[in-house]
Structures are given as structure tokens and as C-alpha cells.
Amino acid sequence: MSAYTWINESLQTIKKANWYRSTQTINGGSGAVVVLEGESCINFASNDYLGLAGDERLITAAVNAVKEFGTGSTGSRLLTGQRSLHQQLERAIASLKQTQDAIVFSSGYLANIGAITALVGKRDLVLSDQYNHSSLKNGAILSGANITEYPHCNTEVLKNQLHSQRKNYRRCLIITDSVFSMDGDLCPLPELLDLAEEFNCMLLVDEAHGTGVLGKNGAGCVEHFGCTGRELIQMGTLSKALGSLGGYITGSATLIDYLRNRAPSWIYTTALSPADTASALTAIEIVSSEPQRRMQLWHNVEYLRELLQKHLPELKILPSSSPILCFQLANAADALKAGKRLKDAGVFAPAIRPPTVPTSRIRITLMATHENVHIEKLVEVLCSLATK
Ligand SMILES: *Cc1c(COP(=O)(O)O)cnc(C)c1O
């Protein structure tokens, strides 16, 4: 028995529970159709909502940035890492979100960790939606603040928690996904903002799946709910609808200035690479100048819903107001089986299981670049699974 024997035992336990995960490789470019482990399949698993990850303009921007600035940014933003591109990108994000300033991190995960640990500590309270993304949850844990979860989107319970607990703490931060990443529903943002004001709390909304997708200008859930300009902290990623890599926080100039001084995952890490920065900047320009991409995405969501309603009315779709649609299944084994059958039929729509989510499901994400035939094929395969 070595000190490492337990690792293999632990893996066996994970396998027995059907919780084991492994990677699979996509060959070639990203898009609505991809080659997965050598097999061509229609891609309903991507976060590339607008199809920008393979866009020629983003590719050109990245290539040009590499030629001009090199491959690495060579240091943290406070030392040798900053290029004019970073500031251009931050201004573009702030302009899209209509906030005073923005700060880009090397990933969305790091943005959440950095912001939350900078904003709260031992004497403070974090109130967190139970379905929040791992980066919000771990940011809260790392901050050392006292954490209370509230039931998913339940503002009544949240209000009671604020009533009983708020007075015991110095600062309070409410954290929530705007579009819940594994469910597809939206947080009750106007109510959360009202509660935050009433109880003198900060509110951080994670727009990872909202930016570029929701709102007339693609500014996200905040715009969708008409809450643009209200005081809050918005987080987002450059890695989903924006087709690049990185994350950001946007809000007041004071907030951003504070984070530049206090967010460890920004200060002590290497600045975003020139290629990622340039492609994200180009993506934001496209989000603003080509609303037709967003319209096509929503058109595709409507088309899928229509077909499902017509051909599979009994299917249990979880509540969703986004391009993320999930079908609940009884357990992890069933979800895995359904995911495998879809894949065998040329449709990539993965099973999502605990511990990522409380209940097993198939998760489908739509893209602006899906064609009607792709969506029809998905429904056809789902129908054939239902009758088996
Ligand atoms: C993907 C995601 C993140 C992390 O963003 P990355 O840029 O991929 O690190 C954070 N929050 C939510 C809700 C996400 O879906």
C-alpha cells in the first residue's frame, strides 16, 4: 500500500456511480458540424452560440496580433503583460455593457474567483443560488466569507435569509448565473436588484451564457431585463459567444480600479495572450454590428421548440429562456445511454450528470450557424430514441 493507492480506489468508486468522465477529441475546426473522434456529427454541445470561433475575421485578428505582438504576453498586466489591445478590449466590453469600465482576466473562472475574493472576506456574507456555476461557488469558498445558498431562483427564501442574516455581517454579496449554464433558465434579475438595494448588498451576475445572446444589442441578461445602468457587478467570459478565451468583470470605474489592486487572479497571473485579446475584440465588434446572427440563433431555438412540440410533446424539457435546452432523464446510466445513442446517430448532445447537476440530463445548445436540416436531424434521432 503506497500513499497513492487511494486514488485508484477513488476512481473505481466514481466509475461504479457512472460519474466517470473522459475526454474526446474534435479534429479540425469548430462549427455546427464537427469531426468527433473521427466521426462527423452535428454539434449541439458547443458554447460557440454565434459561430464566431471559426470566423475568418477572428482568425485574421488573432494571426495579425501574433505577428505584431508575439505569442505570449510575457508577464502580468502590472508588469510587462499589457498591450494597447487589452485596453481596447476593456473599453469595448464597457461600451457593449454601458458600464464605466471593465477588466479582463485570463478566463471566466479566474474572473469570478478574483472578483469574489476581492469583494468579501471573513466578516461578510455571500448569498448564492444553489445552481450557480462552480467558479462562483469556489470563489465564495476561497473568499472565506460565510456562505448561504438559496433554493434555485427563489427570491422569497432569499428575502427571508436577508432579513435574518444581513445585520450580522459587514458586507453582503449576492451571486448568481444570469443564464443558468446547465439548465438554460434565467435568474430573476429585477427582483434580485431590488433585494440588493433594499438590504444594502452587492450583486454579481455571471453573464457567461448571456453575453452576445440576450438583449437587443447582445449585452446580455441585464439588457434583456431592461436593467442596463443599474448599479451591479457583471461578469462574463470571452470564451462562449465571443469565440475566444478569457473572462471579464464590468461595472463602475471605482470597482474596476479596486479589482486592479485587489484581485489576486488578475495581479499574479500572466495577461491574456495577444491572439485571444484581438479575437475577442473583433467578436465584440461583430456582436454589435451583426444583430442578424443573434436573430438567427433565436430563430433556431424557436424552430427546435416547434418541432419538439409537434413530434415529441411528452419530452420533459427543463424550463429555459435561452439557447440551452435540457431533457431530464431518470439517472446517470440512462443519460449516458441516450448520449451514446445520439452520438452513434451522428448527433453530439452530451449527458450531463451529477455532481455537475443534481439530476441527469441531455443538454442541447443551439448555434446561429445550425441549419434547419441539422435541427430536423436532431428531432428525428430523438424520436427514434423515444420509440425504442
Ligand atoms: C463557462 C462558465 C464560466 C467560466 O468561464 P471560462 O471562461 O470558461 O473560464 C463561468 N461561469 C459560467 C456560468 C460559465 O458557464
Short mmCIF file of N, CA, C and O in Angstrom, two decimals, residues 299-375:
data_model
loop_
_atom_site.label_atom_id
_atom_site.label_comp_id
_atom_site.label_asym_id
_atom_site.label_seq_id
_atom_site.Cartn_x
_atom_site.Cartn_y
_atom_site.Cartn_z
N HIS A 299 -34.07 32.29 -33.82
CA HIS A 299 -34.92 31.62 -34.80
C HIS A 299 -34.73 30.11 -34.69
O HIS A 299 -35.69 29.33 -34.70
N ASN A 300 -33.48 29.68 -34.55
CA ASN A 300 -33.18 28.25 -34.42
C ASN A 300 -33.76 27.66 -33.14
O ASN A 300 -34.26 26.54 -33.13
N VAL A 301 -33.69 28.42 -32.05
CA VAL A 301 -34.28 27.97 -30.79
C VAL A 301 -35.78 27.74 -30.98
O VAL A 301 -36.33 26.69 -30.59
N GLU A 302 -36.44 28.71 -31.63
CA GLU A 302 -37.88 28.62 -31.87
C GLU A 302 -38.21 27.41 -32.73
O GLU A 302 -39.18 26.69 -32.48
N TYR A 303 -37.40 27.21 -33.77
CA TYR A 303 -37.65 26.09 -34.70
C TYR A 303 -37.54 24.75 -33.96
O TYR A 303 -38.40 23.88 -34.12
N LEU A 304 -36.52 24.60 -33.13
CA LEU A 304 -36.37 23.35 -32.38
C LEU A 304 -37.55 23.14 -31.44
O LEU A 304 -38.12 22.05 -31.35
N ARG A 305 -37.94 24.20 -30.74
CA ARG A 305 -39.08 24.07 -29.81
C ARG A 305 -40.36 23.66 -30.55
O ARG A 305 -41.11 22.81 -30.07
N GLU A 306 -40.56 24.27 -31.72
CA GLU A 306 -41.73 23.97 -32.53
C GLU A 306 -41.75 22.48 -32.92
O GLU A 306 -42.76 21.80 -32.76
N LEU A 307 -40.61 22.00 -33.42
CA LEU A 307 -40.53 20.61 -33.85
C LEU A 307 -40.73 19.65 -32.68
O LEU A 307 -41.40 18.62 -32.81
N LEU A 308 -40.15 19.99 -31.54
CA LEU A 308 -40.29 19.12 -30.36
C LEU A 308 -41.74 19.06 -29.91
O LEU A 308 -42.27 17.99 -29.58
N GLN A 309 -42.38 20.22 -29.91
CA GLN A 309 -43.78 20.30 -29.50
C GLN A 309 -44.65 19.43 -30.41
O GLN A 309 -45.55 18.73 -29.95
N LYS A 310 -44.30 19.44 -31.69
CA LYS A 310 -45.09 18.72 -32.68
C LYS A 310 -44.85 17.20 -32.60
O LYS A 310 -45.78 16.42 -32.64
N HIS A 311 -43.57 16.81 -32.50
CA HIS A 311 -43.24 15.39 -32.64
C HIS A 311 -42.99 14.67 -31.32
O HIS A 311 -43.08 13.46 -31.25
N LEU A 312 -42.62 15.43 -30.30
CA LEU A 312 -42.29 14.78 -29.02
C LEU A 312 -42.89 15.55 -27.84
O LEU A 312 -42.18 15.97 -26.92
N PRO A 313 -44.21 15.75 -27.88
CA PRO A 313 -44.82 16.60 -26.83
C PRO A 313 -44.61 16.05 -25.42
O PRO A 313 -44.70 16.81 -24.46
N GLU A 314 -44.33 14.76 -25.32
CA GLU A 314 -44.19 14.16 -23.98
C GLU A 314 -42.79 14.36 -23.38
O GLU A 314 -42.57 14.09 -22.21
N LEU A 315 -41.86 14.85 -24.20
CA LEU A 315 -40.48 15.03 -23.73
C LEU A 315 -40.42 16.05 -22.59
O LEU A 315 -41.02 17.12 -22.67
N LYS A 316 -39.68 15.72 -21.52
CA LYS A 316 -39.60 16.63 -20.36
C LYS A 316 -38.47 17.63 -20.54
O LYS A 316 -37.32 17.36 -20.19
N ILE A 317 -38.80 18.79 -21.09
CA ILE A 317 -37.78 19.84 -21.27
C ILE A 317 -37.76 20.70 -20.01
O ILE A 317 -38.81 21.14 -19.53
N LEU A 318 -36.57 20.97 -19.47
CA LEU A 318 -36.48 21.84 -18.29
C LEU A 318 -36.80 23.27 -18.71
O LEU A 318 -36.54 23.67 -19.85
N PRO A 319 -37.36 24.07 -17.78
CA PRO A 319 -37.68 25.47 -18.11
C PRO A 319 -36.45 26.19 -18.66
O PRO A 319 -35.37 26.09 -18.07
N SER A 320 -36.60 26.88 -19.79
CA SER A 320 -35.45 27.55 -20.41
C SER A 320 -35.90 28.79 -21.16
O SER A 320 -36.97 28.81 -21.77
N SER A 321 -35.10 29.85 -21.10
CA SER A 321 -35.32 31.05 -21.90
C SER A 321 -34.03 31.40 -22.62
O SER A 321 -33.64 32.56 -22.71
N SER A 322 -33.34 30.39 -23.11
CA SER A 322 -32.03 30.60 -23.72
C SER A 322 -31.81 29.53 -24.78
O SER A 322 -32.65 28.66 -24.97
N PRO A 323 -30.68 29.56 -25.48
CA PRO A 323 -30.40 28.50 -26.45
C PRO A 323 -29.95 27.19 -25.80
O PRO A 323 -29.50 26.29 -26.50
N ILE A 324 -30.05 27.08 -24.49
CA ILE A 324 -29.72 25.84 -23.78
C ILE A 324 -31.03 25.11 -23.46
O ILE A 324 -31.88 25.64 -22.75
N LEU A 325 -31.18 23.90 -24.01
CA LEU A 325 -32.38 23.12 -23.74
C LEU A 325 -31.96 21.76 -23.17
O LEU A 325 -31.10 21.09 -23.73
N CYS A 326 -32.60 21.37 -22.06
CA CYS A 326 -32.22 20.11 -21.41
C CYS A 326 -33.43 19.19 -21.27
O CYS A 326 -34.53 19.64 -20.99
N PHE A 327 -33.18 17.89 -21.47
CA PHE A 327 -34.20 16.87 -21.23
C PHE A 327 -33.79 16.05 -20.05
O PHE A 327 -32.71 15.47 -20.04
N GLN A 328 -34.67 15.98 -19.09
CA GLN A 328 -34.32 15.24 -17.88
C GLN A 328 -34.44 13.73 -18.11
O GLN A 328 -35.32 13.27 -18.82
N LEU A 329 -33.52 12.97 -17.51
CA LEU A 329 -33.58 11.52 -17.57
C LEU A 329 -33.52 10.96 -16.16
O LEU A 329 -33.11 11.66 -15.22
N ALA A 330 -33.95 9.71 -16.02
CA ALA A 330 -34.13 9.16 -14.67
C ALA A 330 -32.84 9.09 -13.88
O ALA A 330 -32.83 9.37 -12.68
N ASN A 331 -31.75 8.72 -14.53
CA ASN A 331 -30.50 8.55 -13.78
C ASN A 331 -29.30 8.69 -14.72
O ASN A 331 -29.46 8.82 -15.94
N ALA A 332 -28.11 8.64 -14.13
CA ALA A 332 -26.88 8.85 -14.90
C ALA A 332 -26.71 7.79 -15.98
O ALA A 332 -26.29 8.10 -17.10
N ALA A 333 -27.07 6.53 -15.67
CA ALA A 333 -26.89 5.46 -16.66
C ALA A 333 -27.78 5.70 -17.88
O ALA A 333 -27.34 5.56 -19.02
N ASP A 334 -29.03 6.10 -17.65
CA ASP A 334 -29.95 6.40 -18.76
C ASP A 334 -29.45 7.57 -19.60
O ASP A 334 -29.54 7.56 -20.83
N ALA A 335 -28.94 8.58 -18.91
CA ALA A 335 -28.44 9.77 -19.62
C ALA A 335 -27.25 9.39 -20.50
O ALA A 335 -27.16 9.81 -21.66
N LEU A 336 -26.37 8.57 -19.95
CA LEU A 336 -25.20 8.13 -20.72
C LEU A 336 -25.63 7.32 -21.94
O LEU A 336 -25.09 7.50 -23.03
N LYS A 337 -26.62 6.46 -21.73
CA LYS A 337 -27.11 5.62 -22.84
C LYS A 337 -27.69 6.51 -23.95
O LYS A 337 -27.40 6.33 -25.13
N ALA A 338 -28.50 7.49 -23.55
CA ALA A 338 -29.11 8.39 -24.54
C ALA A 338 -28.03 9.18 -25.27
O ALA A 338 -28.08 9.34 -26.49
N GLY A 339 -27.04 9.68 -24.51
CA GLY A 339 -25.94 10.44 -25.13
C GLY A 339 -25.19 9.59 -26.14
O GLY A 339 -24.83 10.06 -27.22
N LYS A 340 -24.99 8.32 -25.80
CA LYS A 340 -24.24 7.43 -26.70
C LYS A 340 -25.04 7.14 -27.96
O LYS A 340 -24.52 7.15 -29.07
N ARG A 341 -26.37 6.91 -27.80
CA ARG A 341 -27.20 6.63 -28.96
C ARG A 341 -27.27 7.82 -29.91
O ARG A 341 -27.25 7.66 -31.12
N LEU A 342 -27.35 9.02 -29.31
CA LEU A 342 -27.36 10.23 -30.14
C LEU A 342 -26.05 10.31 -30.93
O LEU A 342 -26.05 10.60 -32.12
N LYS A 343 -24.96 10.05 -30.25
CA LYS A 343 -23.66 10.13 -30.90
C LYS A 343 -23.53 9.10 -32.01
O LYS A 343 -23.02 9.40 -33.09
N ASP A 344 -24.01 7.88 -31.74
CA ASP A 344 -23.96 6.84 -32.77
C ASP A 344 -24.76 7.25 -34.00
O ASP A 344 -24.46 6.83 -35.12
N ALA A 345 -25.80 8.07 -33.78
CA ALA A 345 -26.63 8.52 -34.89
C ALA A 345 -26.11 9.82 -35.50
O ALA A 345 -26.76 10.44 -36.34
N GLY A 346 -24.93 10.27 -35.06
CA GLY A 346 -24.32 11.46 -35.67
C GLY A 346 -24.74 12.78 -35.04
O GLY A 346 -24.63 13.83 -35.67
N VAL A 347 -25.22 12.72 -33.81
CA VAL A 347 -25.64 13.95 -33.12
C VAL A 347 -24.88 14.05 -31.79
O VAL A 347 -24.97 13.16 -30.95
N PHE A 348 -24.13 15.12 -31.63
CA PHE A 348 -23.37 15.31 -30.40
C PHE A 348 -24.17 16.18 -29.44
O PHE A 348 -24.28 17.39 -29.61
N ALA A 349 -24.79 15.53 -28.44
CA ALA A 349 -25.57 16.22 -27.39
C ALA A 349 -25.29 15.44 -26.12
O ALA A 349 -25.84 14.36 -25.91
N PRO A 350 -24.40 15.95 -25.29
CA PRO A 350 -23.86 15.13 -24.22
C PRO A 350 -24.79 14.96 -23.02
O PRO A 350 -25.67 15.78 -22.76
N ALA A 351 -24.54 13.86 -22.29
CA ALA A 351 -25.18 13.64 -21.00
C ALA A 351 -24.47 14.50 -19.96
O ALA A 351 -23.25 14.56 -19.93
N ILE A 352 -25.24 15.20 -19.15
CA ILE A 352 -24.68 15.95 -18.03
C ILE A 352 -25.19 15.29 -16.75
O ILE A 352 -26.39 15.09 -16.60
N ARG A 353 -24.26 14.91 -15.90
CA ARG A 353 -24.61 14.09 -14.73
C ARG A 353 -24.16 14.75 -13.44
O ARG A 353 -23.35 15.67 -13.46
N PRO A 354 -24.63 14.24 -12.30
CA PRO A 354 -24.03 14.65 -11.05
C PRO A 354 -22.53 14.32 -11.06
O PRO A 354 -22.17 13.33 -11.72
N PRO A 355 -21.67 15.05 -10.40
CA PRO A 355 -22.02 16.14 -9.49
C PRO A 355 -22.17 17.52 -10.17
O PRO A 355 -22.40 18.49 -9.48
N THR A 356 -22.05 17.56 -11.52
CA THR A 356 -22.22 18.85 -12.21
C THR A 356 -23.62 19.40 -11.97
O THR A 356 -23.82 20.60 -11.80
N VAL A 357 -24.63 18.52 -12.02
CA VAL A 357 -26.03 18.91 -11.82
C VAL A 357 -26.67 17.91 -10.85
O VAL A 357 -26.20 16.79 -10.71
N PRO A 358 -27.78 18.30 -10.20
CA PRO A 358 -28.42 17.38 -9.26
C PRO A 358 -29.10 16.21 -9.96
O PRO A 358 -29.17 15.11 -9.41
N THR A 359 -29.66 16.44 -11.18
CA THR A 359 -30.35 15.36 -11.89
C THR A 359 -29.77 15.20 -13.28
O THR A 359 -29.44 16.18 -13.94
N SER A 360 -29.67 13.96 -13.74
CA SER A 360 -29.03 13.67 -15.04
C SER A 360 -29.90 14.17 -16.19
O SER A 360 -31.12 14.18 -16.10
N ARG A 361 -29.24 14.57 -17.25
CA ARG A 361 -29.97 15.13 -18.40
C ARG A 361 -29.13 15.07 -19.67
O ARG A 361 -27.93 14.85 -19.62
N ILE A 362 -29.82 15.29 -20.80
CA ILE A 362 -29.14 15.56 -22.07
C ILE A 362 -29.22 17.07 -22.26
O ILE A 362 -30.28 17.67 -22.11
N ARG A 363 -28.09 17.67 -22.57
CA ARG A 363 -28.05 19.13 -22.73
C ARG A 363 -27.77 19.48 -24.18
O ARG A 363 -26.80 19.00 -24.77
N ILE A 364 -28.64 20.32 -24.73
CA ILE A 364 -28.51 20.74 -26.12
C ILE A 364 -28.27 22.24 -26.17
O ILE A 364 -28.98 23.00 -25.50
N THR A 365 -27.27 22.67 -26.92
CA THR A 365 -27.12 24.11 -27.13
C THR A 365 -27.20 24.39 -28.63
O THR A 365 -26.63 23.67 -29.44
N LEU A 366 -27.95 25.44 -28.95
CA LEU A 366 -28.10 25.81 -30.36
C LEU A 366 -27.09 26.88 -30.73
O LEU A 366 -26.60 27.63 -29.87
N MET A 367 -26.80 26.94 -32.01
CA MET A 367 -25.89 27.95 -32.55
C MET A 367 -26.58 28.67 -33.70
O MET A 367 -27.47 28.11 -34.35
N ALA A 368 -26.11 29.90 -33.96
CA ALA A 368 -26.66 30.66 -35.09
C ALA A 368 -26.36 29.96 -36.41
O ALA A 368 -27.08 30.13 -37.39
N THR A 369 -25.32 29.15 -36.42
CA THR A 369 -24.87 28.53 -37.66
C THR A 369 -25.49 27.14 -37.89
O THR A 369 -25.14 26.47 -38.87
N HIS A 370 -26.38 26.70 -37.00
CA HIS A 370 -27.12 25.46 -37.30
C HIS A 370 -28.08 25.74 -38.46
O HIS A 370 -28.71 26.80 -38.52
N GLU A 371 -28.20 24.77 -39.34
CA GLU A 371 -29.17 24.89 -40.43
C GLU A 371 -30.41 24.07 -40.06
O GLU A 371 -30.34 23.20 -39.20
N ASN A 372 -31.52 24.36 -40.75
CA ASN A 372 -32.76 23.63 -40.44
C ASN A 372 -32.56 22.12 -40.48
O ASN A 372 -33.07 21.40 -39.63
N VAL A 373 -31.81 21.64 -41.47
CA VAL A 373 -31.61 20.18 -41.59
C VAL A 373 -30.92 19.62 -40.35
O VAL A 373 -31.19 18.48 -39.95
N HIS A 374 -30.03 20.40 -39.71
CA HIS A 374 -29.35 19.93 -38.50
C HIS A 374 -30.37 19.73 -37.38
O HIS A 374 -30.35 18.73 -36.66
N ILE A 375 -31.25 20.70 -37.25
CA ILE A 375 -32.25 20.67 -36.18
C ILE A 375 -33.26 19.56 -36.44
O ILE A 375 -33.67 18.83 -35.52
#
